[in-house]
Coordinates of C-alpha atoms in Angstrom, one line a residue:
X1 CA 79.3 12.3 89.8
X2 CA 82.0 15.5 90.7
X3 CA 83.7 14.7 87.5
X4 CA 80.6 16.1 86.2
X5 CA 79.6 18.8 87.8
X6 CA 83.8 19.8 87.4
X7 CA 83.4 19.6 83.5
X8 CA 80.2 21.4 83.9
X9 CA 82.0 24.2 86.2
X10 CA 84.8 24.1 83.4
X11 CA 82.8 25.2 80.1
X12 CA 81.3 27.8 82.5
X13 CA 84.3 29.8 83.6
X14 CA 85.7 29.2 80.1
X15 CA 82.1 30.3 78.4
X16 CA 81.8 33.8 80.7
X17 CA 86.4 34.3 80.3
X18 CA 85.9 33.7 76.4
X19 CA 82.3 35.8 76.0
X20 CA 84.1 38.7 78.7
X21 CA 87.4 38.7 76.2
X22 CA 84.4 39.5 73.4
X23 CA 83.5 42.5 75.2
X24 CA 86.1 44.0 75.5
X25 CA 86.9 43.0 72.0
X26 CA 84.5 44.4 70.8
X27 CA 84.6 47.7 72.7
X28 CA 85.7 50.7 70.9
X29 CA 88.9 51.9 72.2
X30 CA 92.2 52.8 70.8
X31 CA 94.9 50.3 69.3
X32 CA 98.0 52.7 69.4
X33 CA 98.8 56.2 70.4
X34 CA 102.3 57.1 68.7
X35 CA 103.6 60.6 68.6
X36 CA 106.7 61.4 67.0
X37 CA 107.9 64.9 68.1
X38 CA 110.4 67.1 66.5
X39 CA 111.6 69.6 68.4
X40 CA 113.4 72.9 67.2
X41 CA 112.3 76.6 68.1
X42 CA 109.3 75.5 67.5
X43 CA 107.7 71.7 67.9
X44 CA 106.1 69.6 64.8
X45 CA 104.7 67.2 67.2
X46 CA 103.3 64.1 63.9
X47 CA 100.6 61.9 66.4
X48 CA 99.5 58.2 64.5
X49 CA 96.3 57.1 66.1
X50 CA 94.7 53.2 65.1
X51 CA 91.2 53.3 66.7
X52 CA 88.8 50.3 66.8
X53 CA 85.2 51.9 66.3
X54 CA 82.4 49.4 66.8
X55 CA 79.9 53.1 65.3
X56 CA 78.7 54.0 69.4
X57 CA 81.0 57.1 69.7
X58 CA 82.9 57.1 66.6
X59 CA 81.0 57.3 64.3
X60 CA 81.9 59.7 61.2
X61 CA 85.3 60.1 62.8
X62 CA 87.0 61.5 65.7
X63 CA 87.7 64.8 67.7
X64 CA 90.3 65.9 70.1
X65 CA 90.8 69.0 72.4
X66 CA 94.8 71.1 72.3
X67 CA 94.5 73.7 75.3
X68 CA 96.5 76.4 74.0
X69 CA 95.2 78.7 76.7
X70 CA 97.2 78.7 80.6
X71 CA 98.6 80.8 83.1
X72 CA 101.7 81.4 84.3
X73 CA 103.0 81.6 88.5
X74 CA 101.6 84.7 88.9
X75 CA 98.3 84.4 86.7
X76 CA 99.3 86.8 83.7
X77 CA 98.4 84.2 80.1
X78 CA 100.6 82.3 78.3
X79 CA 99.2 80.8 74.5
X80 CA 100.9 78.5 72.2
X81 CA 100.0 78.2 69.2
X82 CA 98.7 75.6 67.4
X83 CA 98.5 74.6 63.8
X84 CA 97.5 72.1 61.6
X85 CA 99.8 70.5 59.1
X86 CA 97.7 67.9 57.7
X87 CA 95.2 65.0 58.8
X88 CA 94.5 61.0 56.8
X89 CA 92.6 58.6 57.4
X90 CA 94.0 54.9 56.6
X91 CA 96.3 56.6 53.9
X92 CA 93.3 59.9 52.4
X93 CA 93.0 63.5 53.5
X94 CA 90.6 64.0 55.8
X95 CA 87.9 66.5 55.9
X96 CA 88.3 68.8 59.2
X97 CA 87.0 71.6 61.1
X98 CA 88.1 73.9 64.1
X99 CA 86.8 75.7 67.0
X100 CA 87.5 77.6 69.5
X101 CA 87.2 76.9 73.2
X102 CA 88.0 78.6 76.7
X103 CA 90.9 77.4 76.8
X104 CA 91.9 76.0 73.7
X105 CA 90.9 75.0 69.8
X106 CA 88.8 72.0 69.5
X107 CA 89.7 69.4 66.2
X108 CA 86.7 67.6 64.5
X109 CA 88.2 64.6 62.6
X110 CA 85.8 63.4 59.7
X111 CA 83.0 63.6 57.0
X112 CA 79.7 64.8 59.0
X113 CA 78.0 62.9 55.3
X114 CA 79.9 59.1 55.9
X115 CA 79.1 57.2 58.3
X116 CA 82.1 55.1 59.2
X117 CA 81.1 51.5 59.7
X118 CA 82.9 49.4 62.6
X119 CA 86.4 48.1 62.3
X120 CA 90.0 49.8 63.1
X121 CA 90.9 53.3 60.8
X122 CA 94.8 54.9 61.1
X123 CA 94.5 58.1 61.5
X124 CA 97.5 60.7 61.0
X125 CA 97.9 64.6 62.2
X126 CA 100.1 66.6 62.2
X127 CA 100.3 70.0 63.8
X128 CA 103.1 72.3 64.4
X129 CA 102.9 74.2 68.2
X130 CA 105.2 76.6 69.6
X131 CA 106.2 77.7 73.3
X132 CA 106.7 74.6 74.6
X133 CA 109.7 74.4 75.6
X134 CA 110.6 75.0 79.5
X135 CA 113.8 77.7 79.5
X136 CA 115.8 76.7 83.3
X137 CA 119.0 78.2 85.3
X138 CA 121.0 74.7 84.2
X139 CA 119.5 73.5 81.9
X140 CA 115.8 72.8 79.5
X141 CA 113.0 71.1 78.4
X142 CA 110.1 69.4 77.2
X143 CA 107.3 68.7 79.4
X144 CA 104.2 66.8 76.9
X145 CA 101.4 65.3 78.4
X146 CA 101.6 62.5 74.7
X147 CA 98.6 61.6 74.8
X148 CA 96.0 64.3 76.4
X149 CA 93.4 62.8 80.1
X150 CA 90.0 63.8 77.8
X151 CA 89.3 60.7 75.8
X152 CA 86.4 58.2 76.7
X153 CA 88.6 55.0 75.7
X154 CA 91.0 52.7 76.5
X155 CA 94.7 53.2 75.2
X156 CA 96.3 49.8 74.7
X157 CA 99.4 51.2 73.8
X158 CA 101.3 54.8 74.3
X159 CA 104.8 55.7 73.0
X160 CA 106.0 58.5 72.1
X161 CA 109.9 59.6 70.4
X162 CA 111.7 63.1 71.1
X163 CA 114.3 64.0 68.3
X164 CA 116.1 67.4 68.9
X165 CA 118.0 69.7 66.7
X166 CA 121.8 68.4 66.9
X167 CA 122.7 65.3 68.1
X168 CA 123.2 65.8 72.0
X169 CA 124.5 62.7 73.8
X170 CA 122.2 60.4 75.7
X171 CA 124.9 61.0 79.3
X172 CA 124.0 64.4 79.4
X173 CA 119.7 64.2 78.4
X174 CA 117.6 62.3 81.4
X175 CA 113.9 61.7 80.6
X176 CA 111.1 60.2 83.1
X177 CA 107.5 60.2 82.2
X178 CA 103.6 60.1 84.6
X179 CA 101.1 58.0 83.1
X180 CA 98.1 57.7 85.1
X181 CA 95.0 60.3 85.9
X182 CA 95.7 64.1 86.1
X183 CA 97.8 64.2 89.1
X184 CA 99.2 61.1 89.6
X185 CA 102.1 59.8 88.8
X186 CA 102.1 56.7 87.7
X187 CA 105.2 54.8 86.7
X188 CA 104.1 51.9 84.3
X189 CA 106.7 53.2 81.3
X190 CA 109.4 52.2 79.3
X191 CA 112.0 54.2 78.3
X192 CA 115.6 54.4 77.1
X193 CA 118.1 57.8 75.6
X194 CA 120.0 58.4 72.3
X195 CA 122.3 60.6 71.3
X196 CA 119.6 63.1 70.3
X197 CA 116.6 61.2 71.0
X198 CA 114.3 59.7 73.6
X199 CA 111.8 56.8 73.5
X200 CA 108.6 56.0 75.7
X201 CA 106.5 53.4 75.8
X202 CA 103.2 52.3 78.2
X203 CA 103.7 48.7 79.9
X204 CA 99.6 48.7 80.5
X205 CA 96.5 49.7 79.4
X206 CA 96.0 52.6 80.0
X207 CA 91.9 52.8 81.1
X208 CA 89.4 55.7 79.6
X209 CA 90.7 59.3 81.0
X210 CA 94.3 58.2 81.9
X211 CA 96.8 59.2 79.6
X212 CA 100.9 59.5 79.5
X213 CA 103.4 63.3 80.3
X214 CA 106.9 62.7 79.2
X215 CA 110.0 64.5 80.2
X216 CA 113.0 65.3 78.7
X217 CA 115.9 67.4 79.8
X218 CA 119.3 68.6 78.2
X219 CA 122.0 70.9 78.2
X220 CA 121.1 74.8 77.7
X221 CA 122.1 76.2 74.1
X222 CA 120.8 73.7 72.1
X223 CA 117.5 76.1 71.7
X224 CA 117.7 80.0 71.9
X225 CA 116.1 80.8 75.3
X226 CA 113.7 83.8 74.2
X227 CA 115.4 87.3 74.8
X228 CA 113.8 89.4 77.3
X229 CA 112.5 91.6 74.5
X230 CA 110.4 88.6 73.2
X231 CA 109.4 87.0 76.8
X232 CA 107.8 91.3 77.1
X233 CA 105.6 90.6 73.4
X234 CA 104.6 87.4 74.6
X235 CA 102.8 89.1 78.3
X236 CA 101.8 91.7 76.5
X237 CA 100.3 90.1 72.9
X238 CA 98.9 87.4 75.7
X239 CA 97.2 89.7 78.6
X240 CA 95.5 92.2 76.3
X241 CA 93.8 93.4 79.7
X242 CA 97.6 94.3 80.9
X243 CA 98.6 96.1 78.4
X244 CA 94.9 98.2 78.0
X245 CA 96.2 99.3 82.3
X246 CA 100.1 100.3 80.7
X247 CA 98.6 102.4 78.4
X248 CA 96.5 103.3 80.2
X249 CA 99.0 104.0 83.5
X250 CA 100.9 106.2 80.0
X251 CA 98.2 107.6 79.8
X252 CA 96.7 109.0 83.3
X253 CA 100.5 109.7 84.2
X254 CA 101.3 112.2 80.9
X255 CA 98.2 113.8 81.4
X256 CA 98.5 114.4 85.5
X257 CA 102.6 115.9 84.8
X258 CA 100.9 117.5 82.8
X259 CA 98.1 119.2 84.2
X260 CA 100.5 119.7 87.4
X261 CA 103.0 121.4 85.3
X262 CA 100.5 123.6 84.2
X263 CA 98.8 125.3 87.0
X264 CA 100.2 122.4 90.1
X265 CA 103.7 123.7 90.3
X266 CA 103.8 126.5 93.7
X267 CA 104.9 130.0 92.8
X268 CA 108.4 130.7 94.4
X269 CA 108.6 131.1 97.6
X270 CA 110.1 134.9 98.9
X271 CA 112.9 135.2 100.9
X272 CA 112.2 134.1 104.8
X273 CA 112.0 136.9 107.1
X274 CA 111.4 136.4 111.0
X275 CA 108.4 138.1 113.0
X276 CA 107.0 137.8 116.3
X277 CA 103.5 138.7 115.6
X278 CA 101.1 136.7 113.1
X279 CA 99.9 137.5 110.3
X280 CA 97.6 140.5 111.5
X281 CA 93.7 139.1 110.6
X282 CA 94.3 136.1 110.5
X283 CA 93.4 133.2 113.1
X284 CA 95.3 130.2 114.0
X285 CA 93.3 127.5 112.6
X286 CA 93.4 129.7 109.2
X287 CA 96.6 129.5 109.4
X288 CA 97.4 126.0 109.2
X289 CA 94.8 126.1 107.0
X290 CA 95.9 128.4 103.9
X291 CA 99.8 126.3 105.0
X292 CA 98.1 123.0 105.2
X293 CA 95.5 123.9 102.1
X294 CA 93.6 121.5 104.1
X295 CA 92.0 120.7 106.9
X296 CA 92.7 118.3 110.2
X297 CA 91.8 117.7 113.4
X298 CA 95.1 119.8 114.3
X299 CA 93.4 123.1 112.8
X300 CA 90.1 122.7 115.1
X301 CA 91.9 122.3 118.0
X302 CA 94.5 125.1 117.5
X303 CA 90.9 126.7 117.0
X304 CA 89.3 125.6 120.6
X305 CA 92.4 126.2 122.4
X306 CA 92.2 129.8 121.0
X307 CA 89.1 130.3 121.7
X308 CA 90.3 129.3 125.7
X309 CA 92.8 131.6 125.5
X310 CA 90.5 134.5 124.2
X311 CA 88.2 133.4 127.0
X312 CA 85.3 131.8 125.0
X313 CA 85.5 128.5 127.2
X314 CA 86.8 126.8 129.9
X315 CA 88.9 123.5 129.4
X316 CA 88.5 120.3 132.4
X317 CA 91.0 117.4 132.0
X318 CA 90.5 116.4 136.3
X319 CA 88.9 113.6 135.0
X320 CA 90.5 111.5 132.4
X321 CA 88.3 113.8 130.3
X322 CA 88.1 116.5 129.0
X323 CA 84.6 118.7 129.4
X324 CA 84.6 122.6 127.3
X325 CA 82.6 124.0 129.5
X326 CA 81.0 127.9 127.6
X327 CA 82.5 131.4 129.4
X328 CA 81.4 134.8 128.2
X329 CA 84.2 137.7 126.5
X330 CA 84.0 140.4 124.5
X331 CA 87.6 139.3 122.9
X332 CA 87.9 139.7 118.7
X333 CA 87.1 136.2 116.7
X334 CA 87.5 135.3 113.7
X335 CA 84.8 134.7 111.7
X336 CA 85.1 130.8 111.7
X337 CA 86.4 131.2 115.1
X338 CA 82.5 132.9 115.7
X339 CA 81.4 129.8 113.5
X340 CA 82.0 127.3 115.2
X341 CA 82.3 128.6 118.5
X342 CA 77.7 128.9 118.2
X343 CA 78.1 124.9 117.3
X344 CA 80.2 123.7 119.7
X345 CA 77.3 125.6 122.0
X346 CA 74.1 126.1 120.1
X347 CA 71.9 123.7 122.7
X348 CA 74.4 123.6 125.9
X349 CA 77.1 125.3 128.0
X350 CA 79.1 122.3 128.3
X351 CA 79.9 119.3 126.4
X352 CA 81.8 116.6 127.5
X353 CA 84.8 114.8 125.2
X354 CA 83.4 111.2 125.8
X355 CA 82.3 109.2 122.8
X356 CA 78.7 108.7 122.3
X357 CA 76.0 109.5 119.7
X358 CA 75.2 113.6 120.8
X359 CA 78.8 114.5 121.7
X360 CA 80.1 112.6 118.0
X361 CA 76.8 114.6 116.4
X362 CA 77.5 117.5 117.8
X363 CA 81.4 117.9 117.2
X364 CA 81.1 116.5 113.7
X365 CA 78.7 118.9 113.4
X366 CA 80.9 121.3 114.5
X367 CA 84.2 120.5 112.8
X368 CA 81.6 120.8 109.0
X369 CA 81.0 123.9 110.3
X370 CA 84.1 125.2 110.5
X371 CA 85.7 123.6 107.9
X372 CA 83.2 125.1 105.5
X373 CA 83.5 128.2 107.1
X374 CA 87.5 128.5 106.5
X375 CA 86.9 126.7 103.3
X376 CA 84.4 130.0 102.0
X377 CA 87.2 131.9 103.9
X378 CA 90.3 131.2 101.8
X379 CA 89.8 127.8 99.5
X380 CA 90.5 129.7 96.0
X381 CA 91.9 132.8 97.0
X382 CA 95.0 131.3 98.9
X383 CA 95.3 128.5 97.9
X384 CA 93.8 126.0 95.2
X385 CA 92.8 122.6 95.1
X386 CA 92.9 122.0 91.3
X387 CA 91.2 118.3 92.6
X388 CA 88.1 118.8 89.8
X389 CA 91.2 118.0 86.8
X390 CA 92.1 114.5 88.7
X391 CA 88.7 113.8 87.0
X392 CA 89.3 112.7 83.6
X393 CA 92.8 110.1 84.0
X394 CA 90.0 108.9 87.8
X395 CA 87.3 107.5 85.0
X396 CA 89.4 107.0 82.4
X397 CA 90.7 104.5 84.6
X398 CA 87.7 103.5 86.2
X399 CA 86.4 102.5 82.9
X400 CA 89.1 100.4 81.6
X401 CA 89.1 98.9 84.7
X402 CA 85.4 97.9 84.2
X403 CA 86.6 96.6 80.6
X404 CA 89.1 94.8 81.8
X405 CA 87.1 92.6 85.0
X406 CA 84.7 92.1 82.7
X407 CA 86.7 90.1 80.4
X408 CA 89.1 88.1 82.8
X409 CA 92.2 89.4 82.2
X410 CA 92.7 90.4 85.4
X411 CA 96.1 89.2 86.9
X412 CA 98.1 89.9 89.2
X413 CA 100.5 92.2 87.0
X414 CA 97.2 94.2 85.5
X415 CA 96.3 94.4 89.6
X416 CA 99.7 95.8 90.2
X417 CA 99.4 98.1 88.0
X418 CA 95.5 99.0 88.1
X419 CA 96.9 100.1 91.7
X420 CA 99.7 102.1 90.7
X421 CA 97.4 104.5 89.4
X422 CA 95.9 104.5 92.2
X423 CA 98.8 105.4 94.0
X424 CA 99.4 107.5 91.5
X425 CA 96.1 110.0 91.8
X426 CA 97.1 110.0 95.6
X427 CA 100.2 111.3 94.8
X428 CA 98.3 113.8 92.3
X429 CA 96.1 114.8 94.3
X430 CA 98.7 116.6 97.2
X431 CA 100.9 117.7 94.3
X432 CA 98.0 119.9 92.4
X433 CA 97.2 122.0 95.2
X434 CA 98.8 125.4 95.2
X435 CA 98.7 128.9 96.6
X436 CA 98.0 131.3 94.5
X437 CA 101.0 134.4 94.0
X438 CA 98.7 136.5 97.8
X439 CA 98.7 132.9 99.5
X440 CA 102.3 132.4 98.5
X441 CA 102.7 135.6 100.4
X442 CA 100.8 134.7 103.2
X443 CA 102.8 131.4 104.2
X444 CA 105.8 133.1 103.4
X445 CA 105.6 135.9 106.6
X446 CA 103.8 132.9 108.2
X447 CA 107.5 130.8 108.2
X448 CA 109.0 134.1 109.6
X449 CA 106.5 133.5 112.1
X450 CA 107.1 130.4 112.6
X451 CA 110.3 131.0 112.8
X452 CA 110.2 133.0 116.1
X453 CA 108.5 130.5 117.7
X454 CA 110.8 127.5 117.8
X455 CA 114.3 129.6 117.7
X456 CA 115.2 129.4 121.1
X457 CA 117.6 131.7 120.4
X458 CA 116.3 134.3 120.1
X459 CA 119.1 136.5 118.8
X460 CA 120.6 135.3 115.8
X461 CA 117.5 136.0 114.5
X462 CA 118.3 139.1 115.1
X463 CA 114.4 140.9 115.3
X464 CA 114.6 144.9 116.3
X465 CA 112.7 145.5 119.8
X466 CA 111.6 142.0 120.6
X467 CA 108.1 140.9 122.6
X468 CA 109.0 140.2 125.8
X469 CA 108.9 136.7 127.4
X470 CA 105.7 136.8 129.9
X471 CA 102.6 134.5 130.8
X472 CA 100.6 136.6 128.3
X473 CA 102.4 136.3 125.6
X474 CA 103.0 132.7 125.9
X475 CA 99.2 132.2 125.7
X476 CA 98.5 134.2 122.7
X477 CA 101.1 132.3 121.1
X478 CA 100.0 129.2 122.3
X479 CA 97.8 128.6 119.9
X480 CA 99.2 129.4 116.7
X481 CA 102.4 127.3 118.2
X482 CA 100.1 124.4 116.9
X483 CA 98.5 125.3 114.0
X484 CA 102.5 124.7 113.3
X485 CA 103.4 122.4 114.6
X486 CA 106.4 123.7 116.8
X487 CA 104.3 123.8 120.5
X488 CA 107.0 121.9 121.5
X489 CA 110.2 124.3 121.1
X490 CA 107.1 127.4 121.9
X491 CA 106.8 125.9 125.8
X492 CA 110.9 124.9 126.2
X493 CA 111.4 129.2 125.3
X494 CA 109.6 129.6 129.2
X495 CA 110.5 127.3 131.2
X496 CA 113.9 128.8 132.9
X497 CA 111.3 132.4 132.7
X498 CA 108.4 130.5 134.7
X499 CA 110.6 128.9 137.5
X500 CA 112.5 132.2 137.9
X501 CA 108.8 134.1 138.7
X502 CA 107.5 130.5 140.9
X503 CA 110.6 131.2 143.2
X504 CA 110.1 135.2 143.1
X505 CA 106.1 134.9 144.2
X506 CA 106.2 131.4 144.8
X507 CA 103.4 130.7 142.9
X508 CA 103.4 128.5 139.8
X509 CA 102.5 129.9 136.3
X510 CA 98.9 128.2 135.3
X511 CA 96.5 129.3 132.9
X512 CA 93.6 131.0 134.0
X513 CA 90.8 128.6 130.9
X514 CA 92.8 125.2 132.2
X515 CA 91.9 122.5 135.0
X516 CA 94.5 119.3 134.9
X517 CA 97.4 118.1 135.6
X518 CA 99.6 121.3 135.7
X519 CA 104.1 122.4 136.2
X520 CA 105.8 124.8 135.1
X521 CA 108.7 123.8 135.3
X522 CA 107.6 121.2 133.2
X523 CA 105.9 123.4 130.7
X524 CA 107.2 121.4 127.9
X525 CA 104.6 118.5 129.3
X526 CA 101.7 120.8 129.0
X527 CA 102.2 121.8 125.4
X528 CA 101.6 117.9 124.7
X529 CA 98.9 117.7 126.9
X530 CA 97.0 119.9 124.9
X531 CA 98.5 119.3 121.4
X532 CA 98.8 115.5 120.5
X533 CA 96.4 114.4 124.2
X534 CA 93.7 116.8 123.0
X535 CA 93.5 116.0 119.7
X536 CA 93.0 112.7 119.9
X537 CA 90.4 113.6 122.4
X538 CA 88.6 115.3 119.8
X539 CA 89.1 112.3 117.1
X540 CA 87.8 109.4 119.5
X541 CA 84.9 112.0 121.1
X542 CA 84.0 112.3 116.8
X543 CA 84.6 109.0 115.6
X544 CA 82.4 106.2 114.9
X545 CA 83.6 102.6 116.1
X546 CA 85.5 100.6 113.2
X547 CA 85.7 104.1 111.8
X548 CA 88.8 106.3 110.6
X549 CA 89.3 109.9 110.1
X550 CA 88.8 111.5 107.0
X551 CA 110.2 69.6 90.7
X552 CA 107.2 67.0 91.2
X553 CA 105.7 65.7 87.6
X554 CA 102.4 64.4 87.0
X555 CA 100.0 62.7 84.4
X556 CA 98.2 64.9 83.0
X557 CA 100.6 68.0 83.2
X558 CA 103.5 70.5 80.8
X559 CA 102.3 71.1 77.4
X560 CA 100.5 69.8 75.1
X561 CA 97.5 66.8 75.2
X562 CA 97.5 65.6 71.7

């Protein structure tokens, strides 16, 4: 009884094994996949492919995708060629067609009107491709995906021969190979080297989606490396977006330079003659606005200090915050100062420079009104911004950017070129500004007054009848010194004078319009306080929070895939 059971068990095992073997044999698969790769400047690849068809997936023939589009380490396109030289089935020329894919070419082999009966078929595919060689400092190499990793069939055996154009000693060459799924570094292969050639063969069946990738290295100089000019040509040809951006950069540069040459060149400066008073009829803020050809917070601060000096407001800095208190005065004001004073104290007699919505709104409105008044009085009379000339270049480059972005061709180099165009526009935004002849004459006079304010040894200026250095002179010129950025140098000229005055009278000098920490023997600290610290307080009180003012390898790697 036991013997009978054993015989039945053996029969079932044998029958199951035979059935499994029969099913395996009946499945469609690639019997053999062999590539002969002839390496030169370009490569000729001959693929001999023997398949077993059951009429399931292989009905009229086969198709294969060959990748031609890659990305380099900077994200630029790198496009290789792929040209079919001939295809046969069982030694007879076979029909084929090609279609473009997103990253390569699909070759469909077979006649759609001819249905193949089940059986074994031998295909020979011969094609040419280029730019597949890697050029390194100490060697060159071919890193090549022999089979690709996209087959839906198992490959019983895959092999490859690599032939170099000249006979290089095997000792100067090296090989490696990888098998398995994409990204896997399996080593199920054998390989050998001969002078000028290398041979590879898998040692076990490749499952569907598994492949064979090979690496062959040889000494430099065997194959000419592309020159720098050729590489640049490849880069531009493969990356039409980069070419468009560089063209936009060239056109923008040319256009902006010519625009600057036409209207942006400043008139020649005249002879700078030291002067001990500013040009009549110009407020401190207007002098800064004209010299900078722009409005900034220093112009605003200088205007407020000048209002204080003229008695229209008092500044208190005793509670770690600035408070501006309206006062009464009949001293003459420039039109832009009248606008500023009215805007600051439109609905109140006191303004605390702390950050809250009400103050932010008041100071922002005052700055806009002040800026607008200066613009109306001096812009296009003393200087021209010429900023409208930026628009053709700006919009032209913007159109190019949109076109390149929509095409998906924005890579690192194209992005850098766009950044350079933007920087160029920023630079020429300032370069295109130019004073008029009238503005240039005024700037020369302001430079002369600035020279007087910042030079300590006044005798060196050869001034005739300079005014005596008094507290009144210090205060009257302080707003202009702030506007011209020389308040520290102006203060240093009065340190000894104020110290002498304090020694004589027993009382130190103190501006009537300022209440806060003040030491007449350290007048520089005071000018710093009403300069940078006051600027910062005004800026903080007018700014919305958070804003600003004004070596390893793997299967599936390498080129190829067929």
